[in-house]
Amino acid sequence: MAKAQNLTFCTYNCRGHRPDRIEYIRKLMHTCDILFLQEHWLFTKNVLSFANRVGGVNIHATSGMNESELLLGRPYGGCAIMWKKSLNCIFAPVESGNKRIVAGVLSVQNVRVLLCNAYMPCDGNYNDPLSQTFDSVLSDLKALVEVSTADFVVIGGDLNTDLNRPHSDRVESLADFISSQGLILGLEHASTSVDFTYE
C-alpha cells in the first residue's frame, strides 16, 4: 500500500522571467510541490523553455497576451501551474476560457485535485488589457468548481485585493464566492506556514 502524500503549495507573482526570477522560482520549488505563477509575461510558445530554465518541473500555462497581434509595449499577464517532475502524478488540463485563469486536475494516488490559478484584475483605475472584472473572473472560477468531479479544490493566485478591508466590494465578492463553494481561505487553514499575502 502506498504511503499517503502531503502536497505543499505556493503562489508567486513573478512579474517577468529575468534570471533573478528564475533563481527565486528554483528556490520555491525546493520548498513546495506545486507552484502557482502569475505574470510570467510569456507567449505560449516560450513556456516550455521557461520550465527548462527552472529545471526538474512540468508546467501548464496560459499567456495573458493576444498571440495573434503584434505586441505593443511591455509583455503582461499570464498564469502557470508548475509541479515537480518527481511528483508521481497525472495532470489533465482544464480549459477555463479565461486568460486570467489556468486550471487542471492533478491525480495523485487515486486522489483528484482541481487546481485553479487566477491572476485577478488590479484594484483602482487601472485599465485592464484583458477587459475583465474581478467578479467576471470569480464567475469563471465558480463555473470550473461547479462542473468538477475532483475530490478536492485548490484555488490560488494573485487576488489583487486587500483582505483587511472587509467592506470592500472585492472582499465581499470573494467571501461570497468562498462561502457558496464550500471553500476555506488558505490563511485560515491549520497547515498554513505564512501569515501574509503580500510583501
mmCIF file of N, CA and C in Angstrom, residues 8-101:
data_model
loop_
_atom_site.group_PDB
_atom_site.id
_atom_site.type_symbol
_atom_site.label_atom_id
_atom_site.label_comp_id
_atom_site.label_asym_id
_atom_site.label_seq_id
_atom_site.Cartn_x
_atom_site.Cartn_y
_atom_site.Cartn_z
ATOM 1 N N THR A 8 2.443 20.304 -0.944
ATOM 2 C CA THR A 8 2.740 21.654 -0.487
ATOM 3 C C THR A 8 2.584 22.608 -1.666
ATOM 4 N N PHE A 9 1.815 23.697 -1.446
ATOM 5 C CA PHE A 9 1.526 24.665 -2.492
ATOM 6 C C PHE A 9 2.164 26.010 -2.179
ATOM 7 N N CYS A 10 2.482 26.730 -3.226
ATOM 8 C CA CYS A 10 2.994 28.085 -3.082
ATOM 9 C C CYS A 10 2.468 28.899 -4.255
ATOM 10 N N THR A 11 2.350 30.205 -4.080
ATOM 11 C CA THR A 11 1.945 31.083 -5.170
ATOM 12 C C THR A 11 2.906 32.269 -5.223
ATOM 13 N N TYR A 12 3.199 32.732 -6.447
ATOM 14 C CA TYR A 12 4.198 33.791 -6.624
ATOM 15 C C TYR A 12 3.886 34.597 -7.880
ATOM 16 N N ASN A 13 3.759 35.905 -7.726
ATOM 17 C CA ASN A 13 3.644 36.808 -8.861
ATOM 18 C C ASN A 13 5.062 37.205 -9.243
ATOM 19 N N CYS A 14 5.577 36.607 -10.320
ATOM 20 C CA CYS A 14 6.996 36.783 -10.658
ATOM 21 C C CYS A 14 7.291 38.028 -11.477
ATOM 22 N N ARG A 15 6.276 38.669 -12.045
ATOM 23 C CA ARG A 15 6.474 39.893 -12.834
ATOM 24 C C ARG A 15 7.622 39.756 -13.816
ATOM 25 N N GLY A 16 7.542 38.740 -14.624
ATOM 26 C CA GLY A 16 8.542 38.545 -15.671
ATOM 27 C C GLY A 16 9.348 37.274 -15.472
ATOM 28 N N HIS A 17 10.377 37.137 -16.307
ATOM 29 C CA HIS A 17 11.152 35.905 -16.314
ATOM 30 C C HIS A 17 12.653 36.174 -16.389
ATOM 31 N N ARG A 18 13.081 37.247 -15.733
ATOM 32 C CA ARG A 18 14.506 37.565 -15.677
ATOM 33 C C ARG A 18 15.250 36.489 -14.895
ATOM 34 N N PRO A 19 16.569 36.426 -15.025
ATOM 35 C CA PRO A 19 17.347 35.396 -14.310
ATOM 36 C C PRO A 19 17.129 35.391 -12.797
ATOM 37 N N ASP A 20 16.956 36.574 -12.170
ATOM 38 C CA ASP A 20 16.734 36.588 -10.716
ATOM 39 C C ASP A 20 15.376 35.964 -10.364
ATOM 40 N N ARG A 21 14.383 36.106 -11.250
ATOM 41 C CA ARG A 21 13.075 35.490 -11.023
ATOM 42 C C ARG A 21 13.185 33.962 -11.148
ATOM 43 N N ILE A 22 13.922 33.510 -12.148
ATOM 44 C CA ILE A 22 14.123 32.072 -12.344
ATOM 45 C C ILE A 22 14.808 31.469 -11.115
ATOM 46 N N GLU A 23 15.815 32.155 -10.611
ATOM 47 C CA GLU A 23 16.532 31.651 -9.434
ATOM 48 C C GLU A 23 15.603 31.555 -8.223
ATOM 49 N N TYR A 24 14.742 32.559 -8.040
ATOM 50 C CA TYR A 24 13.813 32.526 -6.907
ATOM 51 C C TYR A 24 12.779 31.407 -7.079
ATOM 52 N N ILE A 25 12.325 31.191 -8.308
ATOM 53 C CA ILE A 25 11.377 30.107 -8.578
ATOM 54 C C ILE A 25 12.025 28.761 -8.260
ATOM 55 N N ARG A 26 13.302 28.603 -8.608
ATOM 56 C CA ARG A 26 14.020 27.365 -8.250
ATOM 57 C C ARG A 26 14.012 27.152 -6.742
ATOM 58 N N LYS A 27 14.259 28.221 -5.988
ATOM 59 C CA LYS A 27 14.250 28.121 -4.517
ATOM 60 C C LYS A 27 12.866 27.731 -4.007
ATOM 61 N N LEU A 28 11.826 28.339 -4.580
ATOM 62 C CA LEU A 28 10.469 27.998 -4.170
ATOM 63 C C LEU A 28 10.158 26.529 -4.451
ATOM 64 N N MET A 29 10.629 26.024 -5.589
ATOM 65 C CA MET A 29 10.356 24.634 -5.949
ATOM 66 C C MET A 29 11.087 23.649 -5.035
ATOM 67 N N HIS A 30 12.070 24.117 -4.280
ATOM 68 C CA HIS A 30 12.709 23.257 -3.264
ATOM 69 C C HIS A 30 11.828 23.134 -2.027
ATOM 70 N N THR A 31 10.896 24.080 -1.851
ATOM 71 C CA THR A 31 10.064 24.079 -0.642
ATOM 72 C C THR A 31 8.614 23.674 -0.909
ATOM 73 N N CYS A 32 8.230 23.549 -2.183
ATOM 74 C CA CYS A 32 6.847 23.176 -2.485
ATOM 75 C C CYS A 32 6.808 22.137 -3.591
ATOM 76 N N ASP A 33 5.653 21.492 -3.722
ATOM 77 C CA ASP A 33 5.427 20.523 -4.802
ATOM 78 C C ASP A 33 4.786 21.179 -6.005
ATOM 79 N N ILE A 34 3.907 22.135 -5.730
ATOM 80 C CA ILE A 34 3.123 22.777 -6.783
ATOM 81 C C ILE A 34 3.208 24.292 -6.590
ATOM 82 N N LEU A 35 3.534 24.990 -7.672
ATOM 83 C CA LEU A 35 3.693 26.439 -7.624
ATOM 84 C C LEU A 35 2.737 27.088 -8.615
ATOM 85 N N PHE A 36 1.953 28.050 -8.117
ATOM 86 C CA PHE A 36 1.102 28.863 -8.973
ATOM 87 C C PHE A 36 1.870 30.145 -9.292
ATOM 88 N N LEU A 37 2.095 30.406 -10.575
ATOM 89 C CA LEU A 37 2.798 31.614 -11.012
ATOM 90 C C LEU A 37 1.833 32.552 -11.713
ATOM 91 N N GLN A 38 2.006 33.841 -11.459
ATOM 92 C CA GLN A 38 1.250 34.861 -12.181
ATOM 93 C C GLN A 38 2.238 35.834 -12.803
ATOM 94 N N GLU A 39 1.807 36.474 -13.872
ATOM 95 C CA GLU A 39 2.591 37.470 -14.601
ATOM 96 C C GLU A 39 3.941 36.938 -15.060
ATOM 97 N N HIS A 40 3.931 35.801 -15.748
ATOM 98 C CA HIS A 40 5.190 35.290 -16.298
ATOM 99 C C HIS A 40 5.599 36.040 -17.566
ATOM 100 N N TRP A 41 4.666 36.746 -18.184
ATOM 101 C CA TRP A 41 4.911 37.594 -19.348
ATOM 102 C C TRP A 41 5.416 36.821 -20.566
ATOM 103 N N LEU A 42 4.985 35.590 -20.738
ATOM 104 C CA LEU A 42 5.451 34.757 -21.842
ATOM 105 C C LEU A 42 4.322 34.456 -22.830
ATOM 106 N N PHE A 43 4.707 34.283 -24.088
ATOM 107 C CA PHE A 43 3.793 33.713 -25.058
ATOM 108 C C PHE A 43 3.796 32.198 -24.859
ATOM 109 N N THR A 44 2.744 31.529 -25.284
ATOM 110 C CA THR A 44 2.619 30.083 -25.097
ATOM 111 C C THR A 44 3.824 29.333 -25.653
ATOM 112 N N LYS A 45 4.351 29.757 -26.797
ATOM 113 C CA LYS A 45 5.475 29.066 -27.432
ATOM 114 C C LYS A 45 6.747 29.117 -26.589
ATOM 115 N N ASN A 46 6.829 30.039 -25.614
ATOM 116 C CA ASN A 46 8.029 30.169 -24.783
ATOM 117 C C ASN A 46 7.919 29.505 -23.418
ATOM 118 N N VAL A 47 6.763 28.946 -23.096
ATOM 119 C CA VAL A 47 6.525 28.406 -21.756
ATOM 120 C C VAL A 47 7.423 27.207 -21.454
ATOM 121 N N LEU A 48 7.581 26.305 -22.416
ATOM 122 C CA LEU A 48 8.394 25.110 -22.185
ATOM 123 C C LEU A 48 9.855 25.477 -21.917
ATOM 124 N N SER A 49 10.403 26.432 -22.663
ATOM 125 C CA SER A 49 11.800 26.833 -22.427
ATOM 126 C C SER A 49 11.947 27.483 -21.052
ATOM 127 N N PHE A 50 10.898 28.164 -20.588
ATOM 128 C CA PHE A 50 10.884 28.747 -19.245
ATOM 129 C C PHE A 50 10.993 27.640 -18.199
ATOM 130 N N ALA A 51 10.199 26.577 -18.344
ATOM 131 C CA ALA A 51 10.254 25.442 -17.409
ATOM 132 C C ALA A 51 11.613 24.759 -17.464
ATOM 133 N N ASN A 52 12.205 24.655 -18.650
ATOM 134 C CA ASN A 52 13.524 24.045 -18.788
ATOM 135 C C ASN A 52 14.590 24.868 -18.066
ATOM 136 N N ARG A 53 14.438 26.195 -18.075
ATOM 137 C CA ARG A 53 15.384 27.053 -17.350
ATOM 138 C C ARG A 53 15.282 26.842 -15.845
ATOM 139 N N VAL A 54 14.069 26.585 -15.346
ATOM 140 C CA VAL A 54 13.885 26.297 -13.918
ATOM 141 C C VAL A 54 14.478 24.925 -13.603
ATOM 142 N N GLY A 55 14.151 23.929 -14.414
ATOM 143 C CA GLY A 55 14.696 22.581 -14.277
ATOM 144 C C GLY A 55 13.914 21.708 -13.310
ATOM 145 N N GLY A 56 13.699 20.441 -13.703
ATOM 146 C CA GLY A 56 13.053 19.466 -12.839
ATOM 147 C C GLY A 56 11.570 19.680 -12.611
ATOM 148 N N VAL A 57 10.916 20.439 -13.514
ATOM 149 C CA VAL A 57 9.500 20.750 -13.331
ATOM 150 C C VAL A 57 8.717 20.506 -14.615
ATOM 151 N N ASN A 58 7.433 20.281 -14.446
ATOM 152 C CA ASN A 58 6.464 20.294 -15.538
ATOM 153 C C ASN A 58 5.658 21.575 -15.402
ATOM 154 N N ILE A 59 5.049 21.993 -16.512
ATOM 155 C CA ILE A 59 4.311 23.259 -16.474
ATOM 156 C C ILE A 59 3.090 23.193 -17.384
ATOM 157 N N HIS A 60 2.030 23.856 -16.943
ATOM 158 C CA HIS A 60 0.853 24.106 -17.770
ATOM 159 C C HIS A 60 0.564 25.594 -17.608
ATOM 160 N N ALA A 61 0.458 26.305 -18.733
ATOM 161 C CA ALA A 61 0.360 27.763 -18.641
ATOM 162 C C ALA A 61 -0.542 28.337 -19.712
ATOM 163 N N THR A 62 -0.948 29.562 -19.458
ATOM 164 C CA THR A 62 -1.668 30.349 -20.445
ATOM 165 C C THR A 62 -0.963 31.691 -20.567
ATOM 166 N N SER A 63 -0.962 32.236 -21.758
ATOM 167 C CA SER A 63 -0.400 33.558 -21.979
ATOM 168 C C SER A 63 -1.479 34.596 -21.721
ATOM 169 N N GLY A 64 -1.087 35.739 -21.182
ATOM 170 C CA GLY A 64 -2.050 36.804 -20.952
ATOM 171 C C GLY A 64 -2.235 37.699 -22.165
ATOM 172 N N MET A 65 -1.426 37.465 -23.201
ATOM 173 C CA MET A 65 -1.420 38.364 -24.350
ATOM 174 C C MET A 65 -2.129 37.737 -25.543
ATOM 175 N N ASN A 66 -2.623 38.577 -26.425
ATOM 176 C CA ASN A 66 -3.209 38.104 -27.664
ATOM 177 C C ASN A 66 -2.060 37.727 -28.591
ATOM 178 N N GLU A 67 -1.916 36.443 -28.846
ATOM 179 C CA GLU A 67 -0.756 35.958 -29.596
ATOM 180 C C GLU A 67 -0.894 36.135 -31.095
ATOM 181 N N SER A 68 -2.037 36.591 -31.558
ATOM 182 C CA SER A 68 -2.226 36.809 -32.990
ATOM 183 C C SER A 68 -1.961 38.256 -33.388
ATOM 184 N N GLU A 69 -1.645 39.101 -32.407
ATOM 185 C CA GLU A 69 -1.387 40.515 -32.689
ATOM 186 C C GLU A 69 0.041 40.877 -32.317
ATOM 187 N N LEU A 70 0.571 41.889 -32.970
ATOM 188 C CA LEU A 70 1.884 42.420 -32.638
ATOM 189 C C LEU A 70 1.815 43.060 -31.258
ATOM 190 N N LEU A 71 2.757 42.721 -30.396
ATOM 191 C CA LEU A 71 2.770 43.269 -29.043
ATOM 192 C C LEU A 71 3.291 44.697 -29.056
ATOM 193 N N LEU A 72 2.509 45.618 -28.513
ATOM 194 C CA LEU A 72 2.945 46.994 -28.340
ATOM 195 C C LEU A 72 3.184 47.223 -26.858
ATOM 196 N N GLY A 73 4.341 47.745 -26.488
ATOM 197 C CA GLY A 73 4.669 47.942 -25.081
ATOM 198 C C GLY A 73 5.269 46.687 -24.477
ATOM 199 N N ARG A 74 5.343 46.674 -23.154
ATOM 200 C CA ARG A 74 5.974 45.527 -22.489
ATOM 201 C C ARG A 74 5.003 44.350 -22.419
ATOM 202 N N PRO A 75 5.554 43.128 -22.286
ATOM 203 C CA PRO A 75 4.677 41.972 -22.111
ATOM 204 C C PRO A 75 3.873 42.094 -20.815
ATOM 205 N N TYR A 76 2.799 41.320 -20.701
ATOM 206 C CA TYR A 76 1.981 41.381 -19.490
ATOM 207 C C TYR A 76 1.258 40.053 -19.279
ATOM 208 N N GLY A 77 0.819 39.850 -18.042
ATOM 209 C CA GLY A 77 -0.077 38.749 -17.691
ATOM 210 C C GLY A 77 0.518 37.361 -17.799
ATOM 211 N N GLY A 78 -0.382 36.407 -17.799
ATOM 212 C CA GLY A 78 -0.020 35.002 -17.896
ATOM 213 C C GLY A 78 -0.076 34.294 -16.559
ATOM 214 N N CYS A 79 -0.578 33.079 -16.571
ATOM 215 C CA CYS A 79 -0.645 32.234 -15.373
ATOM 216 C C CYS A 79 -0.047 30.875 -15.702
ATOM 217 N N ALA A 80 0.532 30.250 -14.693
ATOM 218 C CA ALA A 80 1.096 28.910 -14.880
ATOM 219 C C ALA A 80 0.917 28.093 -13.616
ATOM 220 N N ILE A 81 0.793 26.794 -13.808
ATOM 221 C CA ILE A 81 0.862 25.829 -12.724
ATOM 222 C C ILE A 81 2.116 25.005 -12.996
ATOM 223 N N MET A 82 3.016 24.981 -12.022
ATOM 224 C CA MET A 82 4.279 24.266 -12.157
ATOM 225 C C MET A 82 4.339 23.203 -11.067
ATOM 226 N N TRP A 83 4.758 21.999 -11.407
ATOM 227 C CA TRP A 83 4.872 20.946 -10.404
ATOM 228 C C TRP A 83 6.144 20.154 -10.640
ATOM 229 N N LYS A 84 6.667 19.579 -9.559
ATOM 230 C CA LYS A 84 7.913 18.811 -9.624
ATOM 231 C C LYS A 84 7.731 17.588 -10.508
ATOM 232 N N LYS A 85 8.741 17.323 -11.347
ATOM 233 C CA LYS A 85 8.701 16.122 -12.179
ATOM 234 C C LYS A 85 8.720 14.870 -11.305
ATOM 235 N N SER A 86 9.328 14.973 -10.132
ATOM 236 C CA SER A 86 9.432 13.814 -9.237
ATOM 237 C C SER A 86 8.097 13.457 -8.573
ATOM 238 N N LEU A 87 7.120 14.332 -8.677
ATOM 239 C CA LEU A 87 5.803 14.062 -8.110
ATOM 240 C C LEU A 87 5.122 12.993 -8.963
ATOM 241 N N ASN A 88 4.767 11.891 -8.365
ATOM 242 C CA ASN A 88 4.164 10.780 -9.092
ATOM 243 C C ASN A 88 2.692 11.102 -9.339
ATOM 244 N N CYS A 89 2.428 11.784 -10.460
ATOM 245 C CA CYS A 89 1.070 12.273 -10.701
ATOM 246 C C CYS A 89 0.746 12.288 -12.180
ATOM 247 N N ILE A 90 -0.520 12.492 -12.455
ATOM 248 C CA ILE A 90 -1.016 12.729 -13.810
ATOM 249 C C ILE A 90 -1.708 14.086 -13.787
ATOM 250 N N PHE A 91 -1.429 14.914 -14.775
ATOM 251 C CA PHE A 91 -2.045 16.243 -14.855
ATOM 252 C C PHE A 91 -2.879 16.326 -16.116
ATOM 253 N N ALA A 92 -4.137 16.700 -15.971
ATOM 254 C CA ALA A 92 -5.040 16.871 -17.114
ATOM 255 C C ALA A 92 -5.505 18.324 -17.160
ATOM 256 N N PRO A 93 -5.080 19.093 -18.171
ATOM 257 C CA PRO A 93 -5.510 20.488 -18.269
ATOM 258 C C PRO A 93 -7.024 20.621 -18.377
ATOM 259 N N VAL A 94 -7.545 21.706 -17.803
ATOM 260 C CA VAL A 94 -8.965 22.039 -17.890
ATOM 261 C C VAL A 94 -9.061 23.434 -18.499
ATOM 262 N N GLU A 95 -9.809 23.556 -19.573
ATOM 263 C CA GLU A 95 -9.941 24.843 -20.254
ATOM 264 C C GLU A 95 -10.904 25.742 -19.484
ATOM 265 N N SER A 96 -10.452 26.971 -19.215
ATOM 266 C CA SER A 96 -11.299 27.915 -18.481
ATOM 267 C C SER A 96 -11.953 28.942 -19.401
ATOM 268 N N GLY A 97 -11.373 29.155 -20.578
ATOM 269 C CA GLY A 97 -11.890 30.185 -21.475
ATOM 270 C C GLY A 97 -11.547 31.590 -21.010
ATOM 271 N N ASN A 98 -10.635 31.696 -20.040
ATOM 272 C CA ASN A 98 -10.284 32.987 -19.455
ATOM 273 C C ASN A 98 -8.764 33.093 -19.364
ATOM 274 N N LYS A 99 -8.182 34.126 -19.969
ATOM 275 C CA LYS A 99 -6.728 34.282 -19.954
ATOM 276 C C LYS A 99 -6.168 34.599 -18.568
ATOM 277 N N ARG A 100 -7.030 34.915 -17.620
ATOM 278 C CA ARG A 100 -6.580 35.187 -16.249
ATOM 279 C C ARG A 100 -6.610 33.932 -15.372
ATOM 280 N N ILE A 101 -6.981 32.797 -15.945
ATOM 281 C CA ILE A 101 -7.081 31.562 -15.172
ATOM 282 C C ILE A 101 -6.385 30.438 -15.933
#
